[in-house]
Short mmCIF file of C-alpha atoms in Angstrom, two decimals:
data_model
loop_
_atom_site.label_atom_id
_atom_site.label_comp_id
_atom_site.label_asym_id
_atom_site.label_seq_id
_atom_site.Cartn_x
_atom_site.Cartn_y
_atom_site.Cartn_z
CA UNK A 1 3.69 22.88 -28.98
CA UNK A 2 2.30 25.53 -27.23
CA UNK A 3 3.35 26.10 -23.58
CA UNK A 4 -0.11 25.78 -22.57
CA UNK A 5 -0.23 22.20 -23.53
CA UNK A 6 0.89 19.87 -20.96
CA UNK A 7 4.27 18.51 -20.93
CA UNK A 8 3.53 15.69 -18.41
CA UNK A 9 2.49 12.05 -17.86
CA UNK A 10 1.25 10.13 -15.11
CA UNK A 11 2.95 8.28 -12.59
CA UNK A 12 1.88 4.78 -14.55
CA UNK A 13 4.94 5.55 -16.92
CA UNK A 14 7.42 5.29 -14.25
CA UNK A 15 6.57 1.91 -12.97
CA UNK A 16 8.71 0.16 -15.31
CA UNK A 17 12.24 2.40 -14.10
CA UNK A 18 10.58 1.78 -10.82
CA UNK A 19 10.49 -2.16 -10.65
CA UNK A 20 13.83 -1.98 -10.69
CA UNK A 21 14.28 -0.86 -7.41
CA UNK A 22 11.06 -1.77 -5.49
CA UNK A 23 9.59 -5.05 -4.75
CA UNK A 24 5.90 -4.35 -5.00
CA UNK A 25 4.39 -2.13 -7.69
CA UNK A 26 4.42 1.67 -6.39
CA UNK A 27 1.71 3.10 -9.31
CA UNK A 28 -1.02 1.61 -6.68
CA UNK A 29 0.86 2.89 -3.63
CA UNK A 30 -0.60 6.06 -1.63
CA UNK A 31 2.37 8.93 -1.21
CA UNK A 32 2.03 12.24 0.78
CA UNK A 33 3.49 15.17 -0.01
CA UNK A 34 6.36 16.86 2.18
CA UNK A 35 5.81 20.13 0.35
CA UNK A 36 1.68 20.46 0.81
CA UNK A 37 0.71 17.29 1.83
CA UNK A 38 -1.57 16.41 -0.84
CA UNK A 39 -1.92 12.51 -0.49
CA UNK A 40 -2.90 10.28 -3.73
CA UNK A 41 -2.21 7.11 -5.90
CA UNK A 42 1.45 7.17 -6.66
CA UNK A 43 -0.26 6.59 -10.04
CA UNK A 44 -1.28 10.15 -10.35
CA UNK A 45 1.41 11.94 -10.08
CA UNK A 46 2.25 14.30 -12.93
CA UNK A 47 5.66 12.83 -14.38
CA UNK A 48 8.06 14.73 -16.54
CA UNK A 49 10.12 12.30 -18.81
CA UNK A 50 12.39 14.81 -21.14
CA UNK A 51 14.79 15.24 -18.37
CA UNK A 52 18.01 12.92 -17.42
CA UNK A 53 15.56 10.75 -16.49
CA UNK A 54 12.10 10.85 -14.77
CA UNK A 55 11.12 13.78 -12.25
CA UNK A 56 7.63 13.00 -10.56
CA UNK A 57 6.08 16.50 -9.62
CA UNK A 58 2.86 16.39 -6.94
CA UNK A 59 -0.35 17.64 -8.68
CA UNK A 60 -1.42 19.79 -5.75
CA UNK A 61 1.68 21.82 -5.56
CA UNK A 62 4.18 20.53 -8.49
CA UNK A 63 6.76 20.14 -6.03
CA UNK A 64 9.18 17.48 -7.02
CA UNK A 65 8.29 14.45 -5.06
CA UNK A 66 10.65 11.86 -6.74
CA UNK A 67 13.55 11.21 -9.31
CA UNK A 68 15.08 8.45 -10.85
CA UNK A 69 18.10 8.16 -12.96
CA UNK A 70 19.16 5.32 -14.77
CA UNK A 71 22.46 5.38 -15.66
CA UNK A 72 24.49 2.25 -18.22
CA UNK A 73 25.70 1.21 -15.13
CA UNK A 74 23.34 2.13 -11.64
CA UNK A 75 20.18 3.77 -10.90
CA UNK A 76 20.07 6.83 -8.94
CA UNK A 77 16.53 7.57 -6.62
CA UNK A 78 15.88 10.46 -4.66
CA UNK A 79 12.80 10.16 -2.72
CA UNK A 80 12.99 13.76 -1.46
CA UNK A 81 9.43 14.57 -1.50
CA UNK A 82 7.50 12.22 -0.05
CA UNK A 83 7.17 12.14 3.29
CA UNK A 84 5.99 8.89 3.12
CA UNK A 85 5.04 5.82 0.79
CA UNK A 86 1.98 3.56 2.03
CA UNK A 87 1.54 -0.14 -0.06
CA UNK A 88 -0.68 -2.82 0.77
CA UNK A 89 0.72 -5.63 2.33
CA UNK A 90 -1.44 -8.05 0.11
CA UNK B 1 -0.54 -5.84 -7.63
CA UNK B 2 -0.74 -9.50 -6.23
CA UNK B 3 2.59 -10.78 -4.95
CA UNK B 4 4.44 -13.84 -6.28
CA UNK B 5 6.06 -16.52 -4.10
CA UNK B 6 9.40 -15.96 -5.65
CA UNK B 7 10.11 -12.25 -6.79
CA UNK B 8 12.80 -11.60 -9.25
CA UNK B 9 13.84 -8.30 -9.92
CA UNK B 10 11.84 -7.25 -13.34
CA UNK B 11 14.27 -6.62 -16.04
CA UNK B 12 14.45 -6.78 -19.43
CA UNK B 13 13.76 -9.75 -21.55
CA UNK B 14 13.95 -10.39 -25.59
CA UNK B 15 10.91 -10.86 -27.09
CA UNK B 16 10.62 -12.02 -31.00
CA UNK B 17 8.25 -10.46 -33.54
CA UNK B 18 5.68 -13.34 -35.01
CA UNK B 19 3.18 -11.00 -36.68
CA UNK B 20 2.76 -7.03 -38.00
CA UNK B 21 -0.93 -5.77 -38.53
CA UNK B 22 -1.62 -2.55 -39.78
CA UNK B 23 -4.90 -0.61 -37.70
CA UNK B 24 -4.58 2.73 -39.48
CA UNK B 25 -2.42 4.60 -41.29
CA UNK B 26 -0.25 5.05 -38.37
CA UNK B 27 -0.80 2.38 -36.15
CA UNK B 28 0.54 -0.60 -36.38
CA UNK B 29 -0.16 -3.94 -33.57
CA UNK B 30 2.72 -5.75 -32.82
CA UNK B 31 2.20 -9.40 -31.79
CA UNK B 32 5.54 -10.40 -29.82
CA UNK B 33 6.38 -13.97 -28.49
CA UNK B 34 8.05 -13.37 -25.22
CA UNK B 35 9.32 -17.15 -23.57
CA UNK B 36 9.71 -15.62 -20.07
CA UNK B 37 6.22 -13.20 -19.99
CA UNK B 38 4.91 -14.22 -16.27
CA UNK B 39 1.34 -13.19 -17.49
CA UNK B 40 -0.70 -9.76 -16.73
CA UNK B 41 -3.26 -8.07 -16.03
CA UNK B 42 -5.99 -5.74 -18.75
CA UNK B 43 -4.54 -1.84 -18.60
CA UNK B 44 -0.44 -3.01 -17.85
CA UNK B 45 2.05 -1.48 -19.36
CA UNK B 46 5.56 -2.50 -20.49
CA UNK B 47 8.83 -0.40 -21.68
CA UNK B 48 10.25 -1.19 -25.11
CA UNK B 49 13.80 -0.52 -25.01
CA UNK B 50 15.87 0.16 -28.33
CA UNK B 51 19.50 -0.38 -28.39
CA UNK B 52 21.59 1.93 -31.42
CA UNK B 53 24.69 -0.03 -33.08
CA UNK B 54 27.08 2.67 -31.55
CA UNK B 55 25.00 1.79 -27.51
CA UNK B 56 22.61 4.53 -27.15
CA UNK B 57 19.66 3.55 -25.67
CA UNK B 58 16.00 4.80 -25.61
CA UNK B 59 13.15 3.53 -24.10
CA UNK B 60 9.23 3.96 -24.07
CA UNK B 61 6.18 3.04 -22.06
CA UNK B 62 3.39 0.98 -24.24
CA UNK B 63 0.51 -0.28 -22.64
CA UNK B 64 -0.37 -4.21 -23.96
CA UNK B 65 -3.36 -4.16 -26.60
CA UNK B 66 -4.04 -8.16 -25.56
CA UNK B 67 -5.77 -10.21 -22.73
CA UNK B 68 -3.18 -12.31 -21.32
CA UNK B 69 -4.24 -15.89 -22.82
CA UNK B 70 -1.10 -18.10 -22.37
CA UNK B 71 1.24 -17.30 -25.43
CA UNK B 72 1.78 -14.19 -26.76
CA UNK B 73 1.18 -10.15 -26.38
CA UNK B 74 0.40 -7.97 -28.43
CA UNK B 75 1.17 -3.82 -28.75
CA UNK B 76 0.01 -1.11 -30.45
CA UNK B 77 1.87 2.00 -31.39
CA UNK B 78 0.93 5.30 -32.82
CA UNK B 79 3.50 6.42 -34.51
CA UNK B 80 4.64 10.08 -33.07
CA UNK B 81 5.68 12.57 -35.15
CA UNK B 82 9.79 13.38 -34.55
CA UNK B 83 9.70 10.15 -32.22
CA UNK B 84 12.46 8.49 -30.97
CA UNK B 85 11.14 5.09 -30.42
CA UNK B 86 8.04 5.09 -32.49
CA UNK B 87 9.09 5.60 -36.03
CA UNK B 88 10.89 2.81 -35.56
CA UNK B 89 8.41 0.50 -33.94
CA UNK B 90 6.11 1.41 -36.75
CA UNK B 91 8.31 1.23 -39.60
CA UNK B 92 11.50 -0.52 -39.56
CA UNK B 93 10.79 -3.78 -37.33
CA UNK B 94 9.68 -6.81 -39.24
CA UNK B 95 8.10 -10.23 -38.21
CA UNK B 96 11.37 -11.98 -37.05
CA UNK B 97 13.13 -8.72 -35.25
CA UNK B 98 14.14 -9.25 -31.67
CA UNK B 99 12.79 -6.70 -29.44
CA UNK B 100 13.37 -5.75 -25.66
CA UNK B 101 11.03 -5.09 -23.27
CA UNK B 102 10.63 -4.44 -19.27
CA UNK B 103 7.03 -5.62 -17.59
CA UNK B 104 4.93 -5.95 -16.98
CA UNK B 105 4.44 -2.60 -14.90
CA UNK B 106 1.20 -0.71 -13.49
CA UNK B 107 -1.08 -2.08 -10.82
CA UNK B 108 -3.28 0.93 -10.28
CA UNK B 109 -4.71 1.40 -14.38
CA UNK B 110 -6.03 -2.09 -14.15
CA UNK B 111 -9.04 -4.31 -14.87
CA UNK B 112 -9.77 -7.24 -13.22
CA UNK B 113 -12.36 -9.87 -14.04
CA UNK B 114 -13.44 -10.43 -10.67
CA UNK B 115 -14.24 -7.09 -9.02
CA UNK B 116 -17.66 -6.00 -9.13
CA UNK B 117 -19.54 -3.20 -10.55
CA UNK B 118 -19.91 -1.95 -13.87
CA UNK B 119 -17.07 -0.18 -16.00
CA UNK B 120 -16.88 2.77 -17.94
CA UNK B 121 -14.11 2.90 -20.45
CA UNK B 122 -12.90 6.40 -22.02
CA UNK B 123 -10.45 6.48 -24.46
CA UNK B 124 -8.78 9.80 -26.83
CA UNK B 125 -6.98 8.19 -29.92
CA UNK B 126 -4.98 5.34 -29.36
CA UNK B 127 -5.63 6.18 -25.52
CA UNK B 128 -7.46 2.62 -26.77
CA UNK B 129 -5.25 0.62 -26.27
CA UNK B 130 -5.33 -0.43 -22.54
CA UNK B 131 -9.09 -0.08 -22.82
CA UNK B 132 -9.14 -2.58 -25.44
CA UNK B 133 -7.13 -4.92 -23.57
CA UNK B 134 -9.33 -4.46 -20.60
CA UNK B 135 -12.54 -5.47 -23.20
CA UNK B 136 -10.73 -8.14 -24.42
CA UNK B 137 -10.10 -9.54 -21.11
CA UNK B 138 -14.12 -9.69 -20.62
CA UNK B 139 -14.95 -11.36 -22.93
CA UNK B 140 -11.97 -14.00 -22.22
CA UNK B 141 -13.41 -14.31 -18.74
CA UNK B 142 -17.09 -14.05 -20.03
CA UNK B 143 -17.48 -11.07 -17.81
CA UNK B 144 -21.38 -10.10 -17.39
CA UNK B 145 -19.94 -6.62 -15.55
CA UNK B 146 -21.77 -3.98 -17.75
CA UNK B 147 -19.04 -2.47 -19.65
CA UNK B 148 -19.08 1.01 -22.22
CA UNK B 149 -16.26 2.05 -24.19
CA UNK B 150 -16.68 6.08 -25.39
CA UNK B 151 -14.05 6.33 -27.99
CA UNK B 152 -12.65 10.01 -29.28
CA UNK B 153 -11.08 9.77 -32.88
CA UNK B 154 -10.77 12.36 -35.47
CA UNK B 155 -11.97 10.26 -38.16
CA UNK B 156 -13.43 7.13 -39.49
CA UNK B 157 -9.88 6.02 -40.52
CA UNK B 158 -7.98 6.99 -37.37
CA UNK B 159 -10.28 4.23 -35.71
CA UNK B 160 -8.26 0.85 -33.83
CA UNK B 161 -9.39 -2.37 -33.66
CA UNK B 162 -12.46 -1.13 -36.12
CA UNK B 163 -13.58 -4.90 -36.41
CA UNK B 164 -12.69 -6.42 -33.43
CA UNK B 165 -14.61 -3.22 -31.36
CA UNK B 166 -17.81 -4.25 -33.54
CA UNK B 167 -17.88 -7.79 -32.93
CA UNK B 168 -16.95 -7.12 -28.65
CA UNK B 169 -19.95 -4.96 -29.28
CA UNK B 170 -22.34 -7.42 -30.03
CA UNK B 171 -22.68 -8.52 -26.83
CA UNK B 172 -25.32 -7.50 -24.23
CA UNK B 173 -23.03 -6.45 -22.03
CA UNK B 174 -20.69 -4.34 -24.21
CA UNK B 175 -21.87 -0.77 -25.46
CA UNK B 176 -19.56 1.43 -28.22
CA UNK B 177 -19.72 5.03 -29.06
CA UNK B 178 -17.99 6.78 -31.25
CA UNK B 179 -17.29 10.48 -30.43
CA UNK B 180 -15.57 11.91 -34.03
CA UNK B 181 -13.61 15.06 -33.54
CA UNK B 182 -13.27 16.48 -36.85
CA UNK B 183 -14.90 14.30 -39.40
CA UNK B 184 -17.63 11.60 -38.96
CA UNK B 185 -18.98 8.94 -40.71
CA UNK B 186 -22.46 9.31 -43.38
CA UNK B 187 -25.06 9.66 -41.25
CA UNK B 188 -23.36 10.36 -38.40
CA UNK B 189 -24.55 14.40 -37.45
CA UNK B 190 -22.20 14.55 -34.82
CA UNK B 191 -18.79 15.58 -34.75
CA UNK B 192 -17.34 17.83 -31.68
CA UNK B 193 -15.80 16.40 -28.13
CA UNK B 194 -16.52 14.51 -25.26
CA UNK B 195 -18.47 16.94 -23.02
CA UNK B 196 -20.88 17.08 -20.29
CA UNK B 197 -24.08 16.62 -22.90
CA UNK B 198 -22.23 13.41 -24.19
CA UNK B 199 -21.32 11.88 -21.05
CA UNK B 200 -24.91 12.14 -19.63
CA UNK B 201 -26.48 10.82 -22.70
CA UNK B 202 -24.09 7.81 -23.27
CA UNK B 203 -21.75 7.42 -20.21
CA UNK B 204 -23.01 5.43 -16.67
CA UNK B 205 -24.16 7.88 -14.23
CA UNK B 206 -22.19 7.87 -11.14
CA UNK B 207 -23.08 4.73 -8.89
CA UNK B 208 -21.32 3.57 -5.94
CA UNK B 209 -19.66 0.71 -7.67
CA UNK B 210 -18.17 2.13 -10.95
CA UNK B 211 -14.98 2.46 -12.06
CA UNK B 212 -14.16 4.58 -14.82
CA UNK B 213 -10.80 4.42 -16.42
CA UNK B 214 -9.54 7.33 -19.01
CA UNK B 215 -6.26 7.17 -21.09
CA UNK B 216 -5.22 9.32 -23.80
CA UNK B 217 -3.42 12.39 -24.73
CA UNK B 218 -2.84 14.62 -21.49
CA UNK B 219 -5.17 17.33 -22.08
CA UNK B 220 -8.24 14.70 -22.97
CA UNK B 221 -7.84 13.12 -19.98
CA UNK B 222 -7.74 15.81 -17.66
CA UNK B 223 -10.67 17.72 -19.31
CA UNK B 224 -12.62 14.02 -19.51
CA UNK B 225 -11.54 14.06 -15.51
CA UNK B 226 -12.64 17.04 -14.74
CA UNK B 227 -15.98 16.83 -16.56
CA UNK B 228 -16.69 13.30 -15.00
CA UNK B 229 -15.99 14.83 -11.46
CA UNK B 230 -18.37 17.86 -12.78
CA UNK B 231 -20.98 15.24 -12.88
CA UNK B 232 -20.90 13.72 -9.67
CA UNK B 233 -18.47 11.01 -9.97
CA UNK B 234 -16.01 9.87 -6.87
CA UNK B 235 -12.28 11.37 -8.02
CA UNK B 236 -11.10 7.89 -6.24
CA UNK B 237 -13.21 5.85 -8.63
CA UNK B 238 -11.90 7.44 -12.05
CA UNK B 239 -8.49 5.65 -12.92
CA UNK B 240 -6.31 7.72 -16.03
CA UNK B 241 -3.49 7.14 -17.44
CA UNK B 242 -1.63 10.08 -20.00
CA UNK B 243 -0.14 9.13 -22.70
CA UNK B 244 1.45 12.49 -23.59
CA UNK B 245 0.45 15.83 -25.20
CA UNK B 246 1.62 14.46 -28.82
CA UNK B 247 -2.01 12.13 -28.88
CA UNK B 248 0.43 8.71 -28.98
CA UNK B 249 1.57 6.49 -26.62
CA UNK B 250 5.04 7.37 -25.01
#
């Protein structure tokens, strides 16, 4: 592995750690950026997974948008990043 | 991602093991009967979860290889090389084995049979898989949406779903290329990558109403991204999903 390769997946493989907190499915939902304000799917996010869980970095600026941490017992979220979430109401 | 009347919170459920095929050397499909699987849609994903005698847990995201027909689903995995979930997956577990899973997840990397416009499929590897399920699901609806599949392998061998892909291709509406990366088949003079030439001679050209979806190792998909954009394709309308920079599913 060379460090040119990426490290990172999408937003898709966090919907799973993700269901367990929301209601509706967030890969489809449109999130802006409180770093650059670079607005996309959710889905496209560049996600790091070889952390204590799952860091979700914004592919205009790779600032970190979201965590979660899953712990035996609770799940930690920090929403830090986004300055907001938009999901469709159907 | 349609909302049900009554939402539970999606956790995990047991699934049981009812039948092992091999696809390649390394690939294995997985055909799980799961009692409490509310359905899904072609491209979702769900999270295998492995549980070690002394509690450690690990988990992975693999998309579903199947249309969802009423019974069962099926997964494939690519086994990873120093994996923690894989190996496992695609050597240890038996027809029998319980097995835990999460799902399903993803509402944005989806197919569904009734939205319009044609659909071009791109797949690196076993990038496949969702792809597959997506083709699968047309021709359970009897979809007349034009649909192409341009699948990357490295070889002949390293192909999934070899059979099933040929008979899908047979109809009218369904067109398969391989692109072979490092070794091709007799009489095939090709071997390199997806690039622009490719894409213009075998892809859809950009039209208002395609979608494109790509999934497959990181580095395929962005340079598949990139190139579609290149060529005059909406960003909005081309869907991808990594699977990782090892070239299986995580």
């Amino acid at each position: 592995m060379t460090a040119d390769v990426p490290t990172y997946l999408d937003g898709n493989a966090a919907a799973g750690a993700l269901s367990e907190v929301f209601a509706v499915d967030l890969t489809a939902a449109i999130g802006r950026c409180a770093g650059c304000g670079h607005t996309g799917v959710f889905a496209e996010v560049r996600l790091y997974t070889a952390a204590p869980g799952l860091v979700a970095r914004c592919p205009g600026c790779d600032d970190v948008l979201l965590r979660v941490v899953t712990t035996p017992s609770e799940t930690y979220l920090d929403l830090r990043g986004l300055t907001y979430l938009r999901v469709s109401n159907s | 991602m349609e909302r049900t009347a009554v939402r539970r919170r999606l956790t995990w459920q047991a699934g049981t093991v009812t039948e092992i095929r091999e696809e390649t050397a390394t690939a294995r499909t997985i055909v799980l009967d799961l009692p409490d699987w509310p359905g899904h849609l072609a491209g979702q994903h769900l999270d295998v979860r492995l549980t070690a005698p002394d509690g450690y847990r690990a988990s992975r995201s693999y998309s579903i290889a199947s249309a969802w027909t009423g019974s069962t689903i099926e997964l494939t995995v690519e086994q990873v090389p120093d994996g923690e979930v894989s190996p496992y997956l695609v050597d240890v577990l038996k027809v029998g084995d319980p097995l835990e899973v999460r799902g399903p997840v993803g509402g944005w990397f989806v197919w569904r049979p009734d939205s319009a416009g044609p659909i071009q499929l791109i797949g690196g590897g076993s990038g496949v898989v969702p792809l597959m399920a997506m083709l699968r699901e047309h021709a359970h609806a009897s979809s007349t949406a034009p649909a192409r599949l341009l699948y990357s392998v490295r070889r002949p061998t390293s192909v999934i779903y070899a059979a099933d892909l040929k008979k899908l291709a047979m109809s009218d509406d369904v067109d398969l290329t391989f692109v072979y990366t490092r070794e091709a088949p007799p009489g095939e003079p090709r071997v390199g990558r997806v690039d622009a030439e490719l894409l213009a001679a075998k892809a859809f050209a950009p039209t208002d109403d395609l979608t494109t979806y790509v999934c497959g190792p990181t580095p395929f998909v962005e340079a598949v991204a990139d190139l579609l954009v290149a060529a005059g394709h909406d960003p909005a309308r081309v869907r991808t999903e990594r699977f990782g920079p090892t070239g299986g599913p995580r």
